[in-house]
Amino acid sequence: MKLIDGKKIANEIKEEIALEVQKIKEKGGKTPHLAAVIVGHDGASETYVGHKEKACAQVGFNSTVLRFEDNITEEQMLQEVNKLNNNPDIDGFILQLPLPKHISEQKIIEAIDPKKDVDGFHPINLGRMVIGLPAYVSATPAGIMELFKRYEIETSGKDVVVIGRSNIVGKPMTILLGQKANPGNATVTMAHSRTKNLKEVVAKADIIIAALGVAEFLTADMVKEGATIIDVGITRVKSDKTKSGWKLLGDVKFDEVSEKCEYITPVPGGVGPMTIVSLMLNTLKAAKGEIYPKE
Ligand code: NAD
């Protein structure tokens, strides 16, 4: 078994970004600036935004966090999004999900200027990605594609099963791996909660992407000998063995599955750090006008 060390790769990419930012600054260019919007006091959301702020500091970006109480109205949220759309200093911004139930996430996402949508959630970016146009690609699938690239894991002609069909992970992952590109060119099955005989479907896969959010769902009996396993899931469970009182579990029963597979990502330290660094890469692209040329 070979461990796919997402933390190490993410650190390498951060160093590459930091060098590029340094060059931009030396030439008198503008420092890339990422903003994050967070509503309420969800513990996991706070942690993720904290990681993103830290990563911005590491690569030399400016970052701003806009915090709102969970009684903010949808109208006020739309106004805040509009302000960010029109703020020339902000290159890109993200909306930390989930939002409170009285606010339509879709409505807010669609209000984001696609040019600043560095999370790739806007239908324009998703649509452009699907037809192979330059687009911001959702950070988690983009990070996984980078892992395939850097570990030189062959995807062409492989049978891939993606478990999960969310708009931010499962669906874009399925499209990216099926596209005519490298990595890509795989035969992809998107499995979900209504899939019949999931075990049999998954057991045939050369590559399994587990993105369902059910702790330790994937067990050794579901995995073909020599398969590649990408574990996206993050479930926080109470633990008396950690300082924080929490530990993170993936969607894969690591101990038993790792004995059977060729490659596997750990949780934590696999897909998570790659998600953050992909957001940094998208922000750099926004600052450089790589996806949508600057006006
Ligand atoms: P989601 O809840 O939106 O989607 C889960 C999907 O899994 C659904 O499409 C559902 O059909 C499918 N599913 C649920 N139970 C199933 C079952 N028993 N069998 C088959 N399919 C089933 O979740 P999401 O936003 O895509 O996130 C998935 C997981 O990945 C969560 O644990 C989340 O915390 C984690 N996540 C991690 C990162 C990271 O950076 N590592 C980023 C995003 C999400």
mmCIF file of C-alpha atoms and ligand atoms in Angstrom:
data_model
loop_
_atom_site.group_PDB
_atom_site.id
_atom_site.type_symbol
_atom_site.label_atom_id
_atom_site.label_comp_id
_atom_site.label_asym_id
_atom_site.label_seq_id
_atom_site.Cartn_x
_atom_site.Cartn_y
_atom_site.Cartn_z
ATOM 1 C CA MET A 1 0.000 0.000 0.000
ATOM 2 C CA LYS A 2 1.225 3.484 -0.863
ATOM 3 C CA LEU A 3 -0.067 6.435 1.099
ATOM 4 C CA ILE A 4 -1.123 9.473 -0.925
ATOM 5 C CA ASP A 5 0.240 12.268 1.217
ATOM 6 C CA GLY A 6 -2.086 15.190 0.508
ATOM 7 C CA LYS A 7 -0.493 17.292 3.214
ATOM 8 C CA LYS A 8 2.967 17.004 1.656
ATOM 9 C CA ILE A 9 1.727 17.749 -1.875
ATOM 10 C CA ALA A 10 -0.348 20.680 -0.584
ATOM 11 C CA ASN A 11 2.742 22.122 1.123
ATOM 12 C CA GLU A 12 4.741 21.799 -2.106
ATOM 13 C CA ILE A 13 2.012 23.611 -4.048
ATOM 14 C CA LYS A 14 1.815 26.326 -1.375
ATOM 15 C CA GLU A 15 5.540 26.928 -1.812
ATOM 16 C CA GLU A 16 5.047 27.194 -5.588
ATOM 17 C CA ILE A 17 2.217 29.714 -5.095
ATOM 18 C CA ALA A 18 4.229 31.714 -2.539
ATOM 19 C CA LEU A 19 7.082 32.065 -5.067
ATOM 20 C CA GLU A 20 4.689 33.279 -7.728
ATOM 21 C CA VAL A 21 3.072 35.784 -5.351
ATOM 22 C CA GLN A 22 6.506 37.058 -4.382
ATOM 23 C CA LYS A 23 7.310 37.656 -8.072
ATOM 24 C CA ILE A 24 4.006 39.495 -8.601
ATOM 25 C CA LYS A 25 4.772 41.729 -5.624
ATOM 26 C CA GLU A 26 8.357 42.374 -6.766
ATOM 27 C CA LYS A 27 7.002 43.599 -10.087
ATOM 28 C CA GLY A 28 4.724 46.009 -8.208
ATOM 29 C CA GLY A 29 1.576 43.935 -8.878
ATOM 30 C CA LYS A 30 -1.437 43.715 -6.605
ATOM 31 C CA THR A 31 -1.435 41.191 -3.770
ATOM 32 C CA PRO A 32 -4.093 38.503 -4.439
ATOM 33 C CA HIS A 33 -6.996 38.897 -2.030
ATOM 34 C CA LEU A 34 -9.475 36.182 -0.979
ATOM 35 C CA ALA A 35 -12.565 36.921 1.106
ATOM 36 C CA ALA A 36 -14.710 34.405 2.986
ATOM 37 C CA VAL A 37 -18.256 34.899 4.189
ATOM 38 C CA ILE A 38 -19.345 32.956 7.243
ATOM 39 C CA VAL A 39 -22.789 33.054 8.813
ATOM 40 C CA GLY A 40 -23.488 31.834 12.345
ATOM 41 C CA HIS A 41 -21.185 29.874 14.631
ATOM 42 C CA ASP A 42 -20.904 26.379 13.179
ATOM 43 C CA GLY A 43 -17.775 24.722 14.653
ATOM 44 C CA ALA A 44 -16.754 22.884 11.477
ATOM 45 C CA SER A 45 -17.255 26.016 9.322
ATOM 46 C CA GLU A 46 -15.114 28.061 11.740
ATOM 47 C CA THR A 47 -12.362 25.440 11.481
ATOM 48 C CA TYR A 48 -12.435 25.402 7.666
ATOM 49 C CA VAL A 49 -12.381 29.195 7.408
ATOM 50 C CA GLY A 50 -9.490 29.242 9.904
ATOM 51 C CA HIS A 51 -7.533 26.806 7.685
ATOM 52 C CA LYS A 52 -8.217 28.973 4.633
ATOM 53 C CA GLU A 53 -7.046 32.154 6.399
ATOM 54 C CA LYS A 54 -3.874 30.404 7.521
ATOM 55 C CA ALA A 55 -3.184 29.145 3.996
ATOM 56 C CA CYS A 56 -3.646 32.685 2.607
ATOM 57 C CA ALA A 57 -1.040 33.977 5.060
ATOM 58 C CA GLN A 58 1.354 31.154 4.107
ATOM 59 C CA VAL A 59 1.238 31.927 0.381
ATOM 60 C CA GLY A 60 1.289 35.712 0.820
ATOM 61 C CA PHE A 61 -2.339 36.503 -0.082
ATOM 62 C CA ASN A 62 -4.444 39.064 1.727
ATOM 63 C CA SER A 63 -7.543 37.573 3.298
ATOM 64 C CA THR A 64 -10.706 38.994 4.776
ATOM 65 C CA VAL A 65 -13.359 37.133 6.737
ATOM 66 C CA LEU A 66 -16.830 38.652 6.855
ATOM 67 C CA ARG A 67 -18.820 37.282 9.783
ATOM 68 C CA PHE A 68 -22.571 37.592 10.143
ATOM 69 C CA GLU A 69 -24.993 36.445 12.801
ATOM 70 C CA ASP A 70 -27.459 33.763 11.735
ATOM 71 C CA ASN A 71 -30.368 36.191 11.866
ATOM 72 C CA ILE A 72 -29.054 38.007 8.767
ATOM 73 C CA THR A 73 -31.791 38.172 6.113
ATOM 74 C CA GLU A 74 -31.507 36.852 2.580
ATOM 75 C CA GLU A 75 -31.795 40.414 1.274
ATOM 76 C CA GLN A 76 -28.894 41.566 3.465
ATOM 77 C CA MET A 77 -26.822 38.587 2.317
ATOM 78 C CA LEU A 78 -27.498 39.488 -1.314
ATOM 79 C CA GLN A 79 -26.340 43.047 -0.603
ATOM 80 C CA GLU A 80 -23.124 41.771 0.995
ATOM 81 C CA VAL A 81 -22.448 39.540 -2.008
ATOM 82 C CA ASN A 82 -23.039 42.504 -4.275
ATOM 83 C CA LYS A 83 -20.527 44.587 -2.322
ATOM 84 C CA LEU A 84 -17.912 41.855 -2.736
ATOM 85 C CA ASN A 85 -18.717 41.537 -6.455
ATOM 86 C CA ASN A 86 -18.047 45.263 -6.853
ATOM 87 C CA ASN A 87 -15.004 45.562 -4.597
ATOM 88 C CA PRO A 88 -12.018 45.818 -6.976
ATOM 89 C CA ASP A 89 -9.557 44.783 -4.268
ATOM 90 C CA ILE A 90 -11.203 41.362 -3.776
ATOM 91 C CA ASP A 91 -10.103 38.899 -6.472
ATOM 92 C CA GLY A 92 -12.318 36.058 -5.308
ATOM 93 C CA PHE A 93 -14.604 35.112 -2.457
ATOM 94 C CA ILE A 94 -16.262 32.076 -0.966
ATOM 95 C CA LEU A 95 -19.404 31.437 0.927
ATOM 96 C CA GLN A 96 -18.858 28.976 3.741
ATOM 97 C CA LEU A 97 -21.771 26.512 3.636
ATOM 98 C CA PRO A 98 -24.163 25.651 5.162
ATOM 99 C CA LEU A 99 -26.172 28.872 5.429
ATOM 100 C CA PRO A 100 -29.085 29.190 7.877
ATOM 101 C CA LYS A 101 -32.283 27.528 6.625
ATOM 102 C CA HIS A 102 -34.127 30.801 5.952
ATOM 103 C CA ILE A 103 -31.569 31.752 3.297
ATOM 104 C CA SER A 104 -31.616 30.063 -0.111
ATOM 105 C CA GLU A 105 -28.058 28.871 -0.755
ATOM 106 C CA GLN A 106 -28.784 28.593 -4.458
ATOM 107 C CA LYS A 107 -30.025 32.183 -4.652
ATOM 108 C CA ILE A 108 -26.902 33.489 -2.940
ATOM 109 C CA ILE A 109 -24.571 31.329 -5.037
ATOM 110 C CA GLU A 110 -26.217 32.598 -8.221
ATOM 111 C CA ALA A 111 -25.694 36.184 -7.025
ATOM 112 C CA ILE A 112 -21.903 35.683 -6.921
ATOM 113 C CA ASP A 113 -20.088 37.139 -9.920
ATOM 114 C CA PRO A 114 -18.798 33.986 -11.708
ATOM 115 C CA LYS A 115 -15.494 35.814 -12.231
ATOM 116 C CA LYS A 116 -15.012 35.887 -8.454
ATOM 117 C CA ASP A 117 -16.535 32.461 -7.738
ATOM 118 C CA VAL A 118 -13.282 30.761 -6.723
ATOM 119 C CA ASP A 119 -15.173 27.848 -5.136
ATOM 120 C CA GLY A 120 -16.640 27.037 -8.560
ATOM 121 C CA PHE A 121 -20.194 26.750 -7.192
ATOM 122 C CA HIS A 122 -21.903 29.097 -9.679
ATOM 123 C CA PRO A 123 -23.857 27.309 -12.455
ATOM 124 C CA ILE A 124 -21.823 29.234 -15.049
ATOM 125 C CA ASN A 125 -18.561 27.793 -13.740
ATOM 126 C CA LEU A 126 -20.050 24.319 -13.382
ATOM 127 C CA GLY A 127 -21.482 24.511 -16.903
ATOM 128 C CA ARG A 128 -18.235 25.793 -18.391
ATOM 129 C CA MET A 129 -16.333 22.993 -16.666
ATOM 130 C CA VAL A 130 -18.749 20.399 -18.084
ATOM 131 C CA ILE A 131 -18.174 21.537 -21.685
ATOM 132 C CA GLY A 132 -14.436 21.930 -21.203
ATOM 133 C CA LEU A 133 -14.171 25.732 -21.132
ATOM 134 C CA PRO A 134 -11.854 27.517 -18.690
ATOM 135 C CA ALA A 135 -13.678 27.631 -15.348
ATOM 136 C CA TYR A 136 -13.117 27.661 -11.620
ATOM 137 C CA VAL A 137 -13.376 24.004 -10.659
ATOM 138 C CA SER A 138 -14.757 23.107 -7.256
ATOM 139 C CA ALA A 139 -11.780 22.841 -4.906
ATOM 140 C CA THR A 140 -12.189 19.253 -3.670
ATOM 141 C CA PRO A 141 -12.420 17.545 -7.089
ATOM 142 C CA ALA A 142 -9.694 19.868 -8.416
ATOM 143 C CA GLY A 143 -7.448 18.817 -5.513
ATOM 144 C CA ILE A 144 -8.096 15.130 -6.192
ATOM 145 C CA MET A 145 -7.198 15.590 -9.886
ATOM 146 C CA GLU A 146 -3.938 17.209 -8.774
ATOM 147 C CA LEU A 147 -3.184 14.157 -6.585
ATOM 148 C CA PHE A 148 -3.682 11.828 -9.573
ATOM 149 C CA LYS A 149 -1.329 14.041 -11.581
ATOM 150 C CA ARG A 150 1.426 14.360 -8.989
ATOM 151 C CA TYR A 151 1.356 10.665 -8.002
ATOM 152 C CA GLU A 152 1.179 9.717 -11.713
ATOM 153 C CA ILE A 153 -1.823 7.480 -11.055
ATOM 154 C CA GLU A 154 -3.195 6.275 -14.371
ATOM 155 C CA THR A 155 -6.901 7.040 -14.805
ATOM 156 C CA SER A 156 -7.213 6.464 -18.558
ATOM 157 C CA GLY A 157 -9.390 3.452 -19.334
ATOM 158 C CA LYS A 158 -9.894 2.719 -15.634
ATOM 159 C CA ASP A 159 -13.234 1.865 -14.046
ATOM 160 C CA VAL A 160 -13.977 4.548 -11.470
ATOM 161 C CA VAL A 161 -16.840 4.608 -8.991
ATOM 162 C CA VAL A 162 -17.636 7.920 -7.329
ATOM 163 C CA ILE A 163 -19.898 7.415 -4.299
ATOM 164 C CA GLY A 164 -21.892 10.616 -3.803
ATOM 165 C CA ARG A 165 -23.554 13.038 -6.208
ATOM 166 C CA SER A 166 -23.332 16.430 -4.523
ATOM 167 C CA ASN A 167 -22.878 19.507 -6.706
ATOM 168 C CA ILE A 168 -19.562 20.339 -5.059
ATOM 169 C CA VAL A 169 -17.875 16.923 -4.929
ATOM 170 C CA GLY A 170 -19.537 13.883 -6.527
ATOM 171 C CA LYS A 171 -20.938 15.414 -9.728
ATOM 172 C CA PRO A 172 -17.906 17.510 -10.745
ATOM 173 C CA MET A 173 -15.591 14.607 -9.865
ATOM 174 C CA THR A 174 -17.548 12.324 -12.202
ATOM 175 C CA ILE A 175 -17.321 14.835 -15.058
ATOM 176 C CA LEU A 176 -13.606 15.556 -14.569
ATOM 177 C CA LEU A 177 -12.594 11.904 -14.563
ATOM 178 C CA GLY A 178 -14.679 11.188 -17.656
ATOM 179 C CA GLN A 179 -13.366 14.124 -19.673
ATOM 180 C CA LYS A 180 -10.991 13.705 -22.602
ATOM 181 C CA ALA A 181 -7.847 14.752 -20.745
ATOM 182 C CA ASN A 182 -5.070 13.485 -18.544
ATOM 183 C CA PRO A 183 -6.017 12.777 -15.777
ATOM 184 C CA GLY A 184 -9.397 11.728 -17.154
ATOM 185 C CA ASN A 185 -10.472 9.294 -19.868
ATOM 186 C CA ALA A 186 -11.923 6.995 -17.206
ATOM 187 C CA THR A 187 -15.182 5.059 -17.359
ATOM 188 C CA VAL A 188 -17.066 6.591 -14.480
ATOM 189 C CA THR A 189 -20.045 5.380 -12.468
ATOM 190 C CA MET A 190 -21.736 7.817 -10.105
ATOM 191 C CA ALA A 191 -23.198 5.833 -7.208
ATOM 192 C CA HIS A 192 -25.548 7.323 -4.631
ATOM 193 C CA SER A 193 -28.067 6.536 -1.925
ATOM 194 C CA ARG A 194 -30.462 4.888 -4.426
ATOM 195 C CA THR A 195 -27.828 2.715 -6.138
ATOM 196 C CA LYS A 196 -28.795 -0.956 -6.085
ATOM 197 C CA ASN A 197 -26.141 -3.524 -5.193
ATOM 198 C CA LEU A 198 -23.666 -0.800 -4.283
ATOM 199 C CA LYS A 199 -21.252 -3.361 -2.898
ATOM 200 C CA GLU A 200 -21.040 -5.227 -6.232
ATOM 201 C CA VAL A 201 -20.739 -1.975 -8.205
ATOM 202 C CA VAL A 202 -17.923 -0.665 -6.007
ATOM 203 C CA ALA A 203 -16.079 -4.000 -5.828
ATOM 204 C CA LYS A 204 -15.407 -3.864 -9.603
ATOM 205 C CA ALA A 205 -13.754 -0.440 -9.486
ATOM 206 C CA ASP A 206 -10.084 0.253 -10.146
ATOM 207 C CA ILE A 207 -10.494 3.630 -8.433
ATOM 208 C CA ILE A 208 -13.038 4.451 -5.713
ATOM 209 C CA ILE A 209 -13.809 8.008 -4.656
ATOM 210 C CA ALA A 210 -15.786 7.855 -1.404
ATOM 211 C CA ALA A 211 -17.686 11.119 -0.929
ATOM 212 C CA LEU A 212 -20.839 10.210 0.922
ATOM 213 C CA GLY A 213 -20.143 11.479 4.424
ATOM 214 C CA VAL A 214 -20.836 8.206 6.257
ATOM 215 C CA ALA A 215 -17.980 7.392 8.615
ATOM 216 C CA GLU A 216 -16.045 4.211 7.774
ATOM 217 C CA PHE A 217 -18.640 3.128 5.194
ATOM 218 C CA LEU A 218 -16.192 1.512 2.757
ATOM 219 C CA THR A 219 -14.947 -1.797 4.114
ATOM 220 C CA ALA A 220 -12.341 -4.236 2.748
ATOM 221 C CA ASP A 221 -14.963 -6.623 1.337
ATOM 222 C CA MET A 222 -16.127 -3.824 -1.024
ATOM 223 C CA VAL A 223 -12.672 -3.210 -2.478
ATOM 224 C CA LYS A 224 -10.867 -4.985 -5.301
ATOM 225 C CA GLU A 225 -7.285 -6.047 -4.614
ATOM 226 C CA GLY A 226 -4.914 -3.303 -5.857
ATOM 227 C CA ALA A 227 -7.544 -0.566 -6.158
ATOM 228 C CA THR A 228 -6.878 3.154 -5.572
ATOM 229 C CA ILE A 229 -8.951 4.717 -2.796
ATOM 230 C CA ILE A 230 -9.669 8.414 -2.404
ATOM 231 C CA ASP A 231 -11.415 9.210 0.867
ATOM 232 C CA VAL A 232 -13.244 12.544 0.773
ATOM 233 C CA GLY A 233 -15.497 12.075 3.797
ATOM 234 C CA ILE A 234 -15.026 14.007 6.995
ATOM 235 C CA THR A 235 -17.136 13.135 10.008
ATOM 236 C CA ARG A 236 -16.329 14.744 13.345
ATOM 237 C CA VAL A 237 -16.804 12.411 16.268
ATOM 238 C CA LYS A 238 -16.215 12.990 19.974
ATOM 239 C CA SER A 239 -12.968 11.569 21.304
ATOM 240 C CA ASP A 240 -11.374 11.524 24.718
ATOM 241 C CA LYS A 241 -7.976 10.844 23.124
ATOM 242 C CA THR A 242 -7.479 14.240 21.438
ATOM 243 C CA LYS A 243 -6.808 17.682 22.913
ATOM 244 C CA SER A 244 -9.749 19.232 21.064
ATOM 245 C CA GLY A 245 -12.156 16.507 22.203
ATOM 246 C CA TRP A 246 -12.928 15.651 18.535
ATOM 247 C CA LYS A 247 -11.438 13.376 15.942
ATOM 248 C CA LEU A 248 -12.060 13.115 12.208
ATOM 249 C CA LEU A 249 -13.192 9.953 10.475
ATOM 250 C CA GLY A 250 -13.203 9.365 6.739
ATOM 251 C CA ASP A 251 -15.688 7.353 4.673
ATOM 252 C CA VAL A 252 -13.184 4.490 4.494
ATOM 253 C CA LYS A 253 -12.317 1.928 7.148
ATOM 254 C CA PHE A 254 -8.655 2.746 6.727
ATOM 255 C CA ASP A 255 -6.987 -0.096 8.640
ATOM 256 C CA GLU A 256 -8.608 -2.936 6.724
ATOM 257 C CA VAL A 257 -8.926 -1.240 3.306
ATOM 258 C CA SER A 258 -5.298 -0.060 3.282
ATOM 259 C CA GLU A 259 -4.145 -3.704 3.432
ATOM 260 C CA LYS A 260 -5.857 -4.437 0.136
ATOM 261 C CA CYS A 261 -5.346 -1.375 -2.019
ATOM 262 C CA GLU A 262 -2.431 0.053 -4.007
ATOM 263 C CA TYR A 263 -2.957 3.725 -3.148
ATOM 264 C CA ILE A 264 -5.028 5.351 -0.411
ATOM 265 C CA THR A 265 -5.539 8.843 1.033
ATOM 266 C CA PRO A 266 -5.635 9.189 4.826
ATOM 267 C CA VAL A 267 -8.110 11.291 6.841
ATOM 268 C CA PRO A 268 -6.918 13.747 7.982
ATOM 269 C CA GLY A 269 -3.976 14.661 5.714
ATOM 270 C CA GLY A 270 -5.330 13.459 2.361
ATOM 271 C CA VAL A 271 -8.012 15.293 0.413
ATOM 272 C CA GLY A 272 -8.589 18.037 3.032
ATOM 273 C CA PRO A 273 -5.285 19.938 2.556
ATOM 274 C CA MET A 274 -5.653 19.566 -1.242
ATOM 275 C CA THR A 275 -9.064 21.239 -1.085
ATOM 276 C CA ILE A 276 -7.584 24.258 0.683
ATOM 277 C CA VAL A 277 -4.636 24.536 -1.679
ATOM 278 C CA SER A 278 -6.917 24.257 -4.726
ATOM 279 C CA LEU A 279 -8.826 27.243 -3.411
ATOM 280 C CA MET A 280 -5.504 29.107 -3.211
ATOM 281 C CA LEU A 281 -4.738 28.100 -6.828
ATOM 282 C CA ASN A 282 -8.170 29.312 -7.954
ATOM 283 C CA THR A 283 -7.603 32.624 -6.154
ATOM 284 C CA LEU A 284 -4.236 33.034 -7.872
ATOM 285 C CA LYS A 285 -5.933 32.353 -11.225
ATOM 286 C CA ALA A 286 -8.550 34.990 -10.359
ATOM 287 C CA ALA A 287 -5.878 37.543 -9.462
ATOM 288 C CA LYS A 288 -4.034 36.843 -12.722
ATOM 289 C CA GLY A 289 -7.217 36.896 -14.817
ATOM 290 C CA GLU A 290 -6.430 33.408 -16.111
ATOM 291 C CA ILE A 291 -9.990 32.092 -16.310
ATOM 292 C CA TYR A 292 -11.773 35.331 -17.165
ATOM 293 C CA PRO A 293 -9.483 38.054 -18.524
ATOM 294 C CA LYS A 294 -9.398 41.181 -16.337
ATOM 295 C CA GLU A 295 -11.300 44.138 -17.775
HETATM 296 P P1 NAD B 1 -23.623 15.581 0.565
HETATM 297 O O1 NAD B 1 -24.252 15.184 1.858
HETATM 298 O O2 NAD B 1 -24.086 16.784 -0.155
HETATM 299 O O3 NAD B 1 -23.715 14.351 -0.451
HETATM 300 C C1 NAD B 1 -23.559 13.043 -0.039
HETATM 301 C C2 NAD B 1 -23.897 12.121 -1.195
HETATM 302 O O4 NAD B 1 -23.668 10.801 -0.787
HETATM 303 C C3 NAD B 1 -25.342 12.214 -1.667
HETATM 304 O O5 NAD B 1 -25.325 12.477 -3.037
HETATM 305 C C4 NAD B 1 -25.946 10.840 -1.389
HETATM 306 O O6 NAD B 1 -26.719 10.337 -2.477
HETATM 307 C C5 NAD B 1 -24.736 9.963 -1.195
HETATM 308 N N1 NAD B 1 -24.964 8.983 -0.132
HETATM 309 C C6 NAD B 1 -25.345 9.230 1.139
HETATM 310 N N2 NAD B 1 -25.465 8.059 1.819
HETATM 311 C C7 NAD B 1 -25.169 7.091 0.948
HETATM 312 C C8 NAD B 1 -25.112 5.674 1.043
HETATM 313 N N3 NAD B 1 -25.392 5.038 2.177
HETATM 314 N N4 NAD B 1 -24.755 4.990 -0.038
HETATM 315 C C9 NAD B 1 -24.464 5.614 -1.205
HETATM 316 N N5 NAD B 1 -24.490 6.938 -1.350
HETATM 317 C C10 NAD B 1 -24.846 7.660 -0.302
HETATM 318 O O7 NAD B 1 -22.084 15.634 0.883
HETATM 319 P P2 NAD B 1 -20.804 16.384 0.215
HETATM 320 O O8 NAD B 1 -20.894 17.825 0.429
HETATM 321 O O9 NAD B 1 -20.540 15.867 -1.152
HETATM 322 O O10 NAD B 1 -19.688 15.794 1.193
HETATM 323 C C11 NAD B 1 -19.455 14.408 1.324
HETATM 324 C C12 NAD B 1 -18.459 14.171 2.439
HETATM 325 O O11 NAD B 1 -17.223 14.779 2.081
HETATM 326 C C13 NAD B 1 -18.837 14.797 3.782
HETATM 327 O O12 NAD B 1 -18.337 13.976 4.821
HETATM 328 C C14 NAD B 1 -18.076 16.110 3.790
HETATM 329 O O13 NAD B 1 -17.775 16.564 5.089
HETATM 330 C C15 NAD B 1 -16.823 15.709 3.063
HETATM 331 N N6 NAD B 1 -16.135 16.797 2.368
HETATM 332 C C16 NAD B 1 -14.793 16.824 2.533
HETATM 333 C C17 NAD B 1 -14.060 17.784 1.889
HETATM 334 C C18 NAD B 1 -12.576 17.776 2.060
HETATM 335 O O14 NAD B 1 -11.929 18.772 1.794
HETATM 336 N N7 NAD B 1 -11.974 16.663 2.455
HETATM 337 C C19 NAD B 1 -14.683 18.742 1.082
HETATM 338 C C20 NAD B 1 -16.065 18.658 0.897
HETATM 339 C C21 NAD B 1 -16.782 17.668 1.546
#
